[in-house]
XYZ file of C-alpha atoms in Angstrom:
681
model
C -69.265 -31.458 -65.860
C -69.007 -32.821 -69.392
C -65.586 -34.289 -68.667
C -66.918 -36.165 -65.618
C -69.752 -37.740 -67.613
C -67.773 -38.413 -70.759
C -64.238 -39.717 -70.051
C -63.418 -39.582 -73.757
C -63.853 -35.787 -73.666
C -61.225 -35.553 -70.925
C -58.870 -37.746 -72.952
C -59.424 -35.579 -76.026
C -58.689 -32.446 -74.021
C -55.378 -33.858 -72.771
C -54.415 -34.934 -76.274
C -55.209 -31.471 -77.606
C -53.011 -29.854 -74.939
C -50.102 -32.135 -75.835
C -50.432 -31.315 -79.538
C -50.549 -27.592 -78.779
C -47.395 -27.842 -76.669
C -45.646 -29.814 -79.401
C -46.398 -27.169 -82.001
C -45.255 -24.337 -79.734
C -41.992 -26.191 -78.977
C -41.431 -27.104 -82.647
C -42.029 -23.538 -83.825
C -39.699 -22.188 -81.133
C -36.944 -24.570 -82.277
C -37.505 -23.564 -85.920
C -37.231 -19.888 -84.937
C -34.075 -20.692 -82.979
C -32.420 -22.500 -85.885
C -33.240 -19.864 -88.504
C -32.101 -17.086 -86.169
C -28.872 -18.959 -85.429
C -27.953 -19.362 -89.104
C -29.004 -15.775 -89.891
C -26.912 -14.275 -87.109
C -23.976 -16.510 -88.024
C -24.153 -15.068 -91.541
C -23.834 -11.555 -90.109
C -20.964 -12.637 -87.854
C -18.962 -13.796 -90.891
C -19.259 -10.698 -93.076
C -15.681 -9.579 -92.428
C -14.423 -13.146 -92.944
C -16.253 -13.427 -96.288
C -15.090 -9.953 -97.278
C -11.457 -10.946 -96.777
C -11.732 -14.492 -98.142
C -13.295 -13.410 -101.436
C -11.556 -9.994 -101.539
C -14.749 -7.991 -102.026
C -15.874 -4.570 -100.691
C -18.557 -3.983 -98.056
C -21.330 -3.066 -100.491
C -20.964 -6.469 -102.195
C -21.164 -8.140 -98.795
C -24.392 -6.174 -98.394
C -25.676 -7.711 -101.643
C -24.895 -11.201 -100.299
C -26.570 -10.419 -96.984
C -29.623 -9.000 -98.766
C -29.953 -12.086 -100.982
C -31.792 -13.766 -98.101
C -34.564 -11.217 -98.484
C -34.586 -11.741 -102.256
C -35.464 -15.389 -101.621
C -38.323 -14.265 -99.389
C -39.522 -11.825 -102.015
C -39.964 -14.575 -104.590
C -42.583 -16.570 -102.664
C -43.718 -14.759 -99.491
C -47.059 -13.396 -100.738
C -48.220 -16.715 -102.181
C -47.002 -18.790 -99.245
C -48.738 -16.482 -96.784
C -52.060 -16.599 -98.631
C -52.254 -20.156 -99.961
C -50.279 -21.682 -97.088
C -52.849 -20.509 -94.539
C -55.475 -22.646 -96.296
C -53.283 -25.757 -96.622
C -51.390 -28.006 -94.181
C -49.348 -25.332 -92.403
C -47.078 -27.588 -90.302
C -45.915 -29.578 -93.354
C -45.259 -26.409 -95.347
C -43.131 -25.133 -92.468
C -41.250 -28.469 -92.471
C -40.491 -28.137 -96.196
C -39.221 -24.617 -95.555
C -36.838 -25.829 -92.845
C -35.402 -28.457 -95.217
C -34.787 -25.795 -97.887
C -33.106 -23.539 -95.316
C -30.799 -26.395 -94.372
C -29.771 -27.105 -97.981
C -29.131 -23.402 -98.558
C -26.890 -23.218 -95.483
C -24.848 -26.197 -96.708
C -24.510 -24.542 -100.134
C -22.983 -21.416 -98.556
C -20.129 -23.522 -97.133
C -19.390 -25.237 -100.456
C -16.869 -22.696 -101.895
C -14.391 -23.599 -99.157
C -14.125 -27.126 -100.536
C -13.735 -25.890 -104.133
C -11.271 -23.037 -103.627
C -7.622 -23.671 -102.994
C -5.792 -22.715 -99.830
C -6.056 -19.125 -98.643
C -2.973 -17.004 -99.400
C -2.835 -13.746 -97.491
C -0.990 -10.735 -98.858
C 2.564 -10.314 -97.578
C 5.427 -8.065 -98.595
C 8.074 -10.675 -97.697
C 8.106 -13.820 -99.821
C 9.923 -17.041 -99.061
C 12.654 -18.050 -101.502
C 13.010 -21.397 -103.190
C 15.467 -22.236 -100.396
C 13.151 -22.690 -97.402
C 15.878 -21.749 -94.900
C 15.908 -18.076 -95.929
C 13.537 -15.323 -96.863
C 13.821 -12.334 -99.102
C 14.507 -9.209 -97.132
C 11.744 -6.669 -96.557
C 13.827 -4.190 -98.551
C 14.172 -5.725 -102.063
C 16.909 -3.303 -103.188
C 19.184 -4.396 -100.314
C 18.593 -8.121 -100.893
C 21.339 -10.140 -102.537
C 18.650 -12.057 -104.419
C 16.741 -8.965 -105.529
C 16.804 -9.860 -109.222
C 15.543 -13.395 -108.607
C 12.862 -12.112 -106.262
C 11.644 -9.669 -108.844
C 11.474 -12.388 -111.492
C 9.493 -14.739 -109.261
C 7.150 -12.014 -108.129
C 6.296 -11.150 -111.698
C 5.259 -14.731 -112.406
C 3.045 -15.279 -109.353
C 0.241 -12.827 -110.192
C -0.522 -14.421 -113.563
C -0.944 -17.874 -112.007
C -3.216 -16.535 -109.290
C -5.128 -14.521 -111.865
C -5.951 -17.630 -113.897
C -7.366 -19.317 -110.797
C -9.275 -16.214 -109.746
C -10.884 -15.577 -113.130
C -12.260 -19.130 -113.429
C -15.326 -18.438 -111.248
C -16.463 -15.959 -108.616
C -17.009 -18.266 -105.688
C -19.022 -15.758 -103.707
C -21.881 -16.467 -106.146
C -22.426 -19.789 -104.333
C -22.769 -17.928 -101.052
C -25.281 -15.614 -102.726
C -27.366 -18.493 -104.113
C -27.240 -20.413 -100.832
C -28.548 -17.388 -98.975
C -31.356 -16.987 -101.542
C -32.365 -20.610 -100.890
C -32.290 -19.913 -97.151
C -34.659 -17.008 -97.723
C -37.096 -19.144 -99.714
C -37.094 -21.814 -97.013
C -37.624 -19.336 -94.190
C -40.706 -17.838 -95.860
C -43.489 -19.990 -94.293
C -42.076 -20.110 -90.766
C -43.028 -16.611 -89.665
C -46.488 -15.867 -91.141
C -47.873 -19.402 -90.946
C -46.407 -20.151 -87.525
C -47.567 -16.928 -85.857
C -51.047 -17.033 -87.407
C -51.318 -20.692 -86.353
C -50.676 -19.770 -82.728
C -53.018 -16.796 -82.817
C -55.783 -18.942 -84.338
C -55.689 -21.647 -81.686
C -54.485 -19.902 -78.521
C -56.800 -18.198 -76.051
C -57.011 -14.467 -76.661
C -55.411 -13.553 -73.339
C -52.499 -15.957 -73.901
C -51.712 -15.226 -77.564
C -49.438 -12.255 -76.823
C -47.472 -14.206 -74.209
C -47.061 -17.238 -76.512
C -45.863 -15.091 -79.404
C -43.542 -13.286 -77.001
C -42.078 -16.637 -75.897
C -41.489 -17.713 -79.511
C -39.839 -14.414 -80.394
C -37.721 -14.511 -77.235
C -36.439 -17.987 -78.096
C -35.771 -16.784 -81.625
C -33.568 -14.058 -80.144
C -31.661 -16.654 -78.147
C -30.678 -18.110 -81.542
C -28.449 -15.134 -82.370
C -26.683 -15.566 -79.012
C -25.482 -18.986 -80.121
C -24.996 -17.742 -83.688
C -22.602 -14.991 -82.645
C -20.843 -17.297 -80.165
C -20.387 -19.841 -82.950
C -19.069 -17.019 -85.119
C -16.656 -16.022 -82.362
C -15.355 -19.574 -82.050
C -14.924 -20.095 -85.791
C -13.240 -16.693 -86.221
C -10.458 -17.848 -83.877
C -9.766 -20.916 -86.014
C -7.676 -20.370 -89.140
C -9.631 -20.926 -92.356
C -7.414 -23.788 -93.560
C -6.982 -25.486 -90.205
C -5.918 -29.069 -90.724
C -4.505 -28.352 -94.182
C -1.580 -26.054 -93.322
C 1.192 -25.949 -90.756
C 0.029 -23.282 -88.299
C 3.640 -22.449 -87.388
C 4.029 -20.895 -90.833
C 1.050 -18.543 -90.316
C 2.486 -15.197 -89.254
C -0.763 -13.258 -88.877
C -3.055 -13.201 -85.831
C -6.893 -12.992 -85.489
C -6.549 -9.237 -84.961
C -4.923 -8.743 -88.373
C -6.966 -7.254 -91.229
C -5.894 -10.205 -93.416
C -6.958 -12.963 -90.986
C -9.740 -15.267 -92.188
C -11.349 -17.662 -89.729
C -12.982 -21.036 -90.403
C -16.188 -19.390 -91.639
C -17.335 -22.556 -93.444
C -17.407 -24.705 -90.292
C -20.253 -22.767 -88.663
C -22.441 -23.121 -91.746
C -22.145 -26.911 -91.596
C -23.211 -26.877 -87.934
C -26.069 -24.419 -88.530
C -27.303 -26.447 -91.517
C -27.467 -29.639 -89.456
C -29.450 -27.897 -86.674
C -31.897 -26.418 -89.198
C -32.457 -29.839 -90.756
C -33.318 -31.263 -87.331
C -35.917 -28.530 -86.761
C -37.984 -29.808 -89.701
C -38.657 -33.231 -88.149
C -41.453 -32.445 -85.599
C -43.657 -30.605 -88.109
C -44.163 -33.728 -90.236
C -46.096 -35.337 -87.359
C -48.415 -32.440 -86.449
C -52.043 -32.231 -87.661
C -53.390 -29.614 -90.022
C -55.607 -28.097 -87.312
C -55.006 -27.570 -83.626
C -57.752 -27.308 -80.985
C -59.653 -24.043 -81.192
C -60.333 -22.419 -77.800
C -64.029 -22.474 -76.933
C -64.150 -18.715 -76.477
C -62.933 -18.026 -80.025
C -65.097 -20.706 -81.630
C -68.274 -19.598 -79.866
C -67.761 -15.871 -80.139
C -67.286 -16.236 -83.877
C -70.314 -18.403 -84.640
C -72.971 -18.163 -81.908
C -75.083 -15.714 -79.912
C -74.296 -15.295 -76.188
C -77.232 -17.556 -75.239
C -76.052 -20.269 -77.653
C -72.546 -19.917 -76.292
C -73.686 -20.655 -72.745
C -75.729 -23.618 -73.935
C -72.870 -25.161 -75.939
C -70.293 -24.636 -73.168
C -72.491 -26.761 -70.883
C -73.217 -29.338 -73.564
C -71.561 -32.783 -73.327
C -70.586 -32.447 -76.956
C -68.724 -29.174 -76.455
C -65.408 -30.773 -77.273
C -66.680 -31.626 -80.727
C -66.905 -27.916 -81.546
C -63.257 -27.284 -80.723
C -61.878 -28.729 -83.926
C -62.052 -27.072 -87.286
C -63.240 -29.506 -89.941
C -60.759 -30.622 -92.568
C -61.956 -29.004 -95.775
C -60.502 -29.853 -99.176
C -58.484 -27.019 -100.694
C -60.132 -25.215 -103.593
C -57.217 -23.600 -105.436
C -59.432 -21.968 -108.060
C -61.570 -20.259 -105.437
C -58.509 -19.178 -103.427
C -56.873 -17.690 -106.512
C -60.097 -15.876 -107.412
C -60.329 -14.292 -103.950
C -56.639 -13.340 -103.688
C -56.694 -9.981 -105.504
C -59.881 -8.635 -103.812
C -58.536 -9.703 -100.423
C -55.187 -8.011 -101.072
C -56.935 -4.842 -102.298
C -59.093 -4.731 -99.178
C -56.047 -5.181 -96.928
C -53.988 -2.475 -98.637
C -56.974 -0.132 -98.481
C -56.592 0.166 -94.712
C -54.883 3.520 -93.828
C -53.795 2.183 -90.428
C -52.124 -0.857 -91.987
C -50.359 1.194 -94.679
C -49.040 3.702 -92.117
C -47.842 0.851 -89.900
C -46.016 -0.612 -92.913
C -44.261 2.683 -93.689
C -43.107 3.174 -90.088
C -41.763 -0.360 -89.732
C -40.043 -0.264 -93.137
C -38.069 2.850 -92.171
C -37.241 1.524 -88.703
C -36.193 -1.843 -90.138
C -33.822 -0.047 -92.526
C -32.167 1.534 -89.504
C -32.164 -1.684 -87.484
C -30.892 -4.027 -90.209
C -28.138 -1.673 -91.333
C -27.019 -1.118 -87.742
C -27.025 -4.810 -86.741
C -25.331 -6.000 -89.955
C -22.279 -3.807 -89.519
C -22.122 -3.474 -85.734
C -19.473 -6.220 -85.252
C -17.403 -4.575 -87.975
C -17.882 -1.199 -86.282
C -16.531 -2.657 -83.026
C -13.575 -4.146 -84.910
C -12.621 -1.013 -86.788
C -13.471 1.617 -84.208
C -12.273 0.001 -80.987
C -9.585 -2.273 -82.424
C -11.169 -5.578 -81.372
C -10.748 -8.843 -83.278
C -13.681 -10.352 -85.193
C -13.819 -13.146 -82.622
C -14.153 -10.759 -79.684
C -16.671 -8.535 -81.491
C -18.902 -11.543 -82.203
C -18.523 -12.797 -78.636
C -19.632 -9.453 -77.222
C -22.613 -9.314 -79.583
C -23.692 -12.799 -78.507
C -23.115 -12.549 -74.758
C -23.885 -8.894 -74.047
C -26.081 -7.296 -76.685
C -28.425 -10.072 -77.840
C -29.483 -11.233 -74.315
C -30.564 -7.659 -73.584
C -32.770 -7.738 -76.689
C -34.248 -11.116 -75.702
C -35.039 -9.892 -72.200
C -36.642 -6.760 -73.603
C -38.875 -8.693 -76.022
C -40.049 -11.057 -73.281
C -40.609 -8.223 -70.793
C -42.692 -6.382 -73.365
C -45.009 -9.387 -73.676
C -45.306 -9.684 -69.909
C -46.139 -5.973 -69.549
C -48.796 -6.247 -72.238
C -50.431 -9.242 -70.528
C -50.191 -7.875 -66.982
C -51.616 -4.451 -67.761
C -53.992 -5.781 -70.447
C -52.886 -3.160 -72.943
C -55.340 -2.467 -75.724
C -54.515 -1.257 -79.218
C -53.842 2.350 -78.193
C -51.978 1.290 -75.068
C -49.683 -0.985 -77.090
C -49.036 1.780 -79.635
C -48.143 4.343 -76.949
C -45.882 1.882 -75.143
C -44.016 0.926 -78.336
C -43.577 4.564 -79.367
C -42.414 5.645 -75.912
C -39.733 2.982 -75.617
C -38.488 3.654 -79.140
C -38.250 7.395 -78.494
C -36.397 6.919 -75.198
C -33.933 4.543 -76.863
C -33.409 7.089 -79.629
C -32.385 9.875 -77.225
C -30.022 7.545 -75.361
C -28.426 6.457 -78.652
C -27.329 10.029 -79.350
C -24.599 9.563 -76.718
C -22.840 7.094 -79.060
C -21.581 10.055 -81.076
C -19.526 11.160 -78.058
C -17.959 7.714 -77.560
C -15.481 7.903 -80.390
C -11.798 7.131 -80.870
C -9.220 8.948 -82.931
C -7.740 7.402 -86.033
C -4.918 4.922 -85.567
C -1.454 6.339 -86.163
C -0.415 4.831 -89.514
C 2.559 6.402 -91.253
C 1.715 7.670 -94.713
C -2.050 7.216 -94.248
C -3.347 9.045 -91.181
C -0.106 10.876 -90.343
C 3.179 11.759 -91.995
C 6.470 10.047 -91.266
C 7.493 13.140 -89.311
C 4.531 12.786 -86.933
C 2.081 15.326 -88.410
C -1.478 13.992 -87.987
C -4.530 14.627 -90.185
C -2.820 13.621 -93.435
C -5.066 13.226 -96.513
C -3.990 9.845 -97.839
C -2.516 9.529 -101.319
C -0.275 6.654 -102.389
C 2.828 8.891 -102.839
C 2.541 9.836 -99.164
C 3.550 6.252 -98.264
C 7.103 6.973 -99.330
C 9.699 9.007 -97.455
C 13.451 9.391 -97.075
C 13.702 6.428 -94.704
C 12.417 3.974 -97.338
C 13.398 5.742 -100.557
C 16.274 3.373 -101.276
C 14.260 0.157 -100.864
C 12.032 0.247 -103.975
C 8.985 -0.609 -101.798
C 5.587 -1.468 -103.223
C 2.765 0.931 -102.345
C 0.100 -1.755 -102.776
C 1.357 -4.175 -100.104
C -0.347 -4.478 -96.736
C 1.802 -6.160 -94.105
C 1.621 -3.802 -91.079
C 4.313 -3.609 -88.431
C 4.438 -1.590 -85.225
C 7.479 0.560 -84.559
C 8.919 1.236 -81.140
C 7.701 4.822 -81.513
C 4.068 3.613 -81.381
C 3.432 4.284 -85.074
C 2.117 1.583 -87.427
C 3.813 1.196 -90.822
C 2.051 -0.320 -93.847
C 4.866 -2.830 -94.425
C 8.356 -3.641 -93.092
C 9.808 -2.207 -96.266
C 8.027 1.124 -95.821
C 9.157 1.128 -92.175
C 12.743 1.127 -93.478
C 13.594 -2.420 -92.342
C 16.481 -3.867 -94.337
C 16.571 -7.400 -92.942
C 14.411 -9.949 -91.151
C 14.851 -13.395 -89.641
C 12.532 -16.132 -88.377
C 9.163 -17.146 -89.779
C 7.535 -14.660 -92.105
C 8.697 -11.093 -91.724
C 9.569 -10.946 -88.040
C 12.371 -8.373 -87.712
C 15.467 -9.381 -85.796
C 16.450 -6.002 -84.340
C 13.099 -5.507 -82.504
C 12.696 -2.006 -83.927
C 9.325 -3.140 -85.326
C 6.991 -6.035 -84.574
C 4.280 -7.734 -86.593
C 0.789 -6.266 -86.673
C -0.839 -2.981 -85.712
C 0.299 -1.067 -82.687
C -1.896 -1.640 -79.603
C -4.983 0.516 -79.291
C -4.645 3.687 -77.248
C -5.518 3.582 -73.530
C -8.084 6.365 -73.886
C -10.041 4.380 -76.485
C -9.743 1.199 -74.435
C -11.248 3.053 -71.472
C -14.157 4.293 -73.596
C -15.159 0.816 -74.804
C -16.887 -0.428 -71.581
C -19.101 2.684 -71.591
C -20.009 1.951 -75.198
C -20.994 -1.618 -74.259
C -23.050 -0.495 -71.277
C -24.988 2.075 -73.282
C -25.465 -0.444 -76.079
C -27.066 -2.921 -73.655
C -29.375 -0.304 -72.115
C -30.595 1.080 -75.455
C -31.094 -2.421 -76.917
C -33.223 -3.440 -73.923
C -35.371 -0.285 -73.972
C -36.007 -0.348 -77.722
C -36.843 -4.082 -77.734
C -39.409 -3.558 -74.946
C -41.766 -2.220 -77.590
C -41.167 -5.089 -80.009
C -43.969 -7.411 -78.867
C -46.607 -4.671 -78.299
C -45.775 -3.257 -81.712
C -46.145 -6.663 -83.313
C -49.475 -7.339 -81.565
C -50.632 -3.946 -82.827
C -50.320 -5.288 -86.370
C -52.425 -8.360 -85.596
C -55.177 -6.515 -83.713
C -55.704 -3.743 -86.284
C -56.849 -5.990 -89.130
C -59.755 -8.323 -89.724
C -59.154 -11.898 -88.526
C -59.564 -13.346 -92.030
C -56.749 -11.070 -93.290
C -54.325 -11.988 -90.511
C -52.073 -14.440 -92.338
C -51.976 -12.336 -95.521
C -51.263 -9.168 -93.520
C -48.309 -10.827 -91.805
C -47.032 -12.075 -95.141
C -47.326 -8.696 -96.862
C -45.664 -7.032 -93.857
C -42.766 -9.483 -94.044
C -42.574 -9.035 -97.825
C -42.540 -5.231 -97.607
C -39.982 -4.961 -94.810
C -37.621 -7.437 -96.438
C -37.993 -5.991 -99.917
C -37.647 -2.349 -98.924
C -35.404 -2.784 -95.868
C -33.752 -6.197 -95.749
C -32.405 -6.022 -99.311
C -31.317 -2.382 -99.743
C -30.195 -1.532 -96.188
C -27.036 -3.722 -96.062
C -26.106 -2.567 -99.564
C -26.306 1.193 -99.081
C -24.937 0.984 -95.529
C -21.974 -0.966 -96.938
C -21.530 1.493 -99.807
C -21.491 4.450 -97.397
C -18.985 2.665 -95.144
C -16.779 1.975 -98.187
C -16.424 5.731 -98.718
C -14.495 5.943 -95.435
C -11.840 3.404 -96.487
C -8.283 4.769 -96.470
C -6.329 1.801 -97.842
C -7.682 -0.949 -100.079
C -6.094 -4.341 -100.492
C -5.322 -5.787 -103.919
C -6.159 -9.173 -105.399
C -3.676 -11.307 -107.310
C -5.102 -9.869 -110.539
C -4.446 -6.340 -109.349
C -8.060 -5.301 -108.862
C -9.349 -3.679 -105.676
C -10.002 -6.148 -102.864
C -11.136 -5.753 -99.266
C -10.503 -2.595 -97.232
C -7.545 -2.770 -94.823
C -8.062 0.389 -92.749
C -10.844 2.955 -92.371
C -11.057 6.579 -91.339
C -12.404 5.911 -87.849
C -14.001 9.311 -87.321
C -15.758 9.315 -90.690
C -16.909 5.712 -90.128
C -18.555 6.685 -86.833
C -20.302 9.716 -88.311
C -21.775 7.988 -91.379
C -22.674 4.740 -89.579
C -24.389 6.336 -86.577
C -25.721 9.293 -88.570
C -27.479 7.084 -91.110
C -28.932 4.892 -88.353
C -30.297 7.815 -86.322
C -31.478 9.761 -89.359
C -33.749 6.944 -90.509
C -35.269 6.582 -87.063
C -35.927 10.327 -86.944
C -37.990 10.114 -90.134
C -40.057 7.222 -88.743
C -41.125 9.270 -85.709
C -42.814 11.879 -87.917
C -44.889 9.134 -89.545
C -45.849 7.862 -86.087
C -47.751 11.104 -85.458
C -49.951 10.410 -88.485
C -50.280 6.800 -87.383
C -51.616 7.781 -83.955
C -54.322 9.958 -85.513
C -55.472 7.189 -87.849
C -55.316 4.575 -85.105
C -57.416 6.678 -82.719
C -60.098 7.072 -85.390
C -59.986 3.326 -86.105
C -60.425 2.468 -82.420
C -63.409 4.819 -82.079
C -65.078 3.218 -85.082
C -64.542 -0.244 -83.640
C -65.979 0.848 -80.288
C -69.046 2.327 -81.998
C -69.630 -0.908 -83.925
C -69.185 -2.967 -80.755
C -71.648 -0.721 -78.886
C -74.226 -1.060 -81.661
C -73.868 -4.844 -81.688
C -74.181 -4.884 -77.902
C -77.493 -2.962 -78.019
C -78.861 -5.350 -80.643
C -77.911 -8.341 -78.500
C -79.595 -6.785 -75.468
C -82.795 -6.202 -77.423
C -82.690 -9.761 -78.704
C -82.188 -11.061 -75.174
C -85.135 -8.987 -73.895
C -87.414 -10.264 -76.638
C -86.303 -13.827 -76.013
C -87.054 -13.546 -72.291
C -90.462 -11.975 -73.004
C -91.298 -14.763 -75.420
C -90.163 -17.319 -72.876
C -92.359 -15.765 -70.164
C -95.384 -15.760 -72.478
C -94.781 -19.404 -73.255
C -94.620 -20.246 -69.550
C -97.892 -18.398 -68.847
C -99.603 -20.258 -71.697
C -98.458 -23.607 -70.365
C -99.682 -22.730 -66.888
C -103.096 -21.732 -68.277
C -103.446 -24.991 -70.193
C -102.507 -27.030 -67.127
C -105.031 -25.061 -65.053
C -107.788 -25.929 -67.514
C -106.798 -29.597 -67.421
C -107.136 -29.628 -63.625
C -110.596 -27.927 -63.445
C -113.108 -30.498 -62.068
C -116.141 -28.515 -63.168
C -115.182 -28.525 -66.793
C -117.690 -30.171 -69.165
C -116.697 -32.713 -71.696
C -118.533 -32.348 -74.960
C -118.652 -35.019 -77.624
């Protein structure tokens, strides 16, 4: 009715809808870009590990540096940012994320060309190579002299600076920039969306953010196929393949692409207003009685009440209220229990996701490119579909607080029981002479460096530190051509001429290859079921706290999960995985480098066991959480019932007063109409 009388109100309504759509689209793109760069980081962990010759636990430190950046500013951004211009703060964060992503790629342009470890070195005469067996080579003395010189040169270059520090700092800057996107963006939507649509909108944003990792892992798959120094070296001289433990892909290229996309995501936020239209139901329910609400909804000026006034920021007052507000928030038993449960589950989730591509590589013999491709095209879409479906279920069935909690717990528990089948989907260790089996074919060997040597290579003076695997015709992998007993080689690199051994690991066993599709299928099913409870669980956090604490609660939740899960989980998961390494590579300085081969059985047990053990602990805390939540809901219902009775009494009194007023008016009018009434002067 108001829109028909006042055309400007209709125009204002359309403008408000456009602005709301712009913010939702801009936030979705920001979520997409940050998820893309974050997933690309995880897709490159094996590439970074090999390029900088560092163990898995140090890769965990680099991966956790993103959370360190969040830790530095998250609490203050969540609290003060909610009272300032949120869209512009999000824009600044996107710019910082972009610069951090570019910084990660910088070491590639500072370091020299990548030199992978090989047991066969080219001579000064480019037409020949030194034989794989130095003692049988006519140029053995010269080879030994040259080999003794090379390490010192490489050591000088290596000791100048640890280039992985730049990757660490770039990831810290990414973490600082990402800080405002989540708490300010989600609270912004929840403030200005209708109550019944908030869950669906947040579900849409989170679903799009999960699409980001699809492209991130696909980008990682593409870059892993490309040699790190593509364009700078003659690819015909590269004798290793993407499946080799020494292969390093063009990891730096993806960071340049991800940085450019993140920079683009900052643009729309500069043009959005500080406040979006507030739905009439939220504005009226917060400030007016039911009778006033009905009056204002029918008023021609109703549109004027939909905008929150621009108030100048009072930093002194905000700082004064920060500590009491934080104390009040942390005094909620339901909120604290929710934090503990999510921290433990995030430890399990982050550790599992970080090293899952590596698990696929090491356990099932897939290349880094294929592992990333499968993560992007198979696993992540299942998670995205589950998150979106969870939001739809919550909207369709109008799940309350207890309903959302039960749904999230049920899906998590079902996914847990299904995940136990992963323990049965294992592969035996690869057959590597001198490491997992003896040269005579006895399996179950406990690796020690002397076990690498046998009668067949005793006369070659082989090095036990080299890693240049070849596959023999007997189906056994040998650590190097020299240790395989090869005495000569022709062609590029160390390709043997007599075809008794070929470059690289022996092909994976048929039995393990048959098991892999079942592993993928179960991985998709469990990912979908567990992610179904993601949106209801997240809405549970928002609905269990006071509205004025919403932004701070989201910020503290993000701070806690990233401090106590995002930082330590990749580190201790990596350290545990390092304990299963059977053969370490060596740097040019002789120190320990990246792992070349793992004990597959031990890797499966510690990786899956740690993941499932953490989730088991979280379920015990959920029991306490349900008891506290049930008590909280009953208290809220009692308060709502009391308020409802007061409103009914007020309405009854108002009607009675109105009726009395009407009767008085009628009596006065009756007196005015009485013809027999006397008029006295």
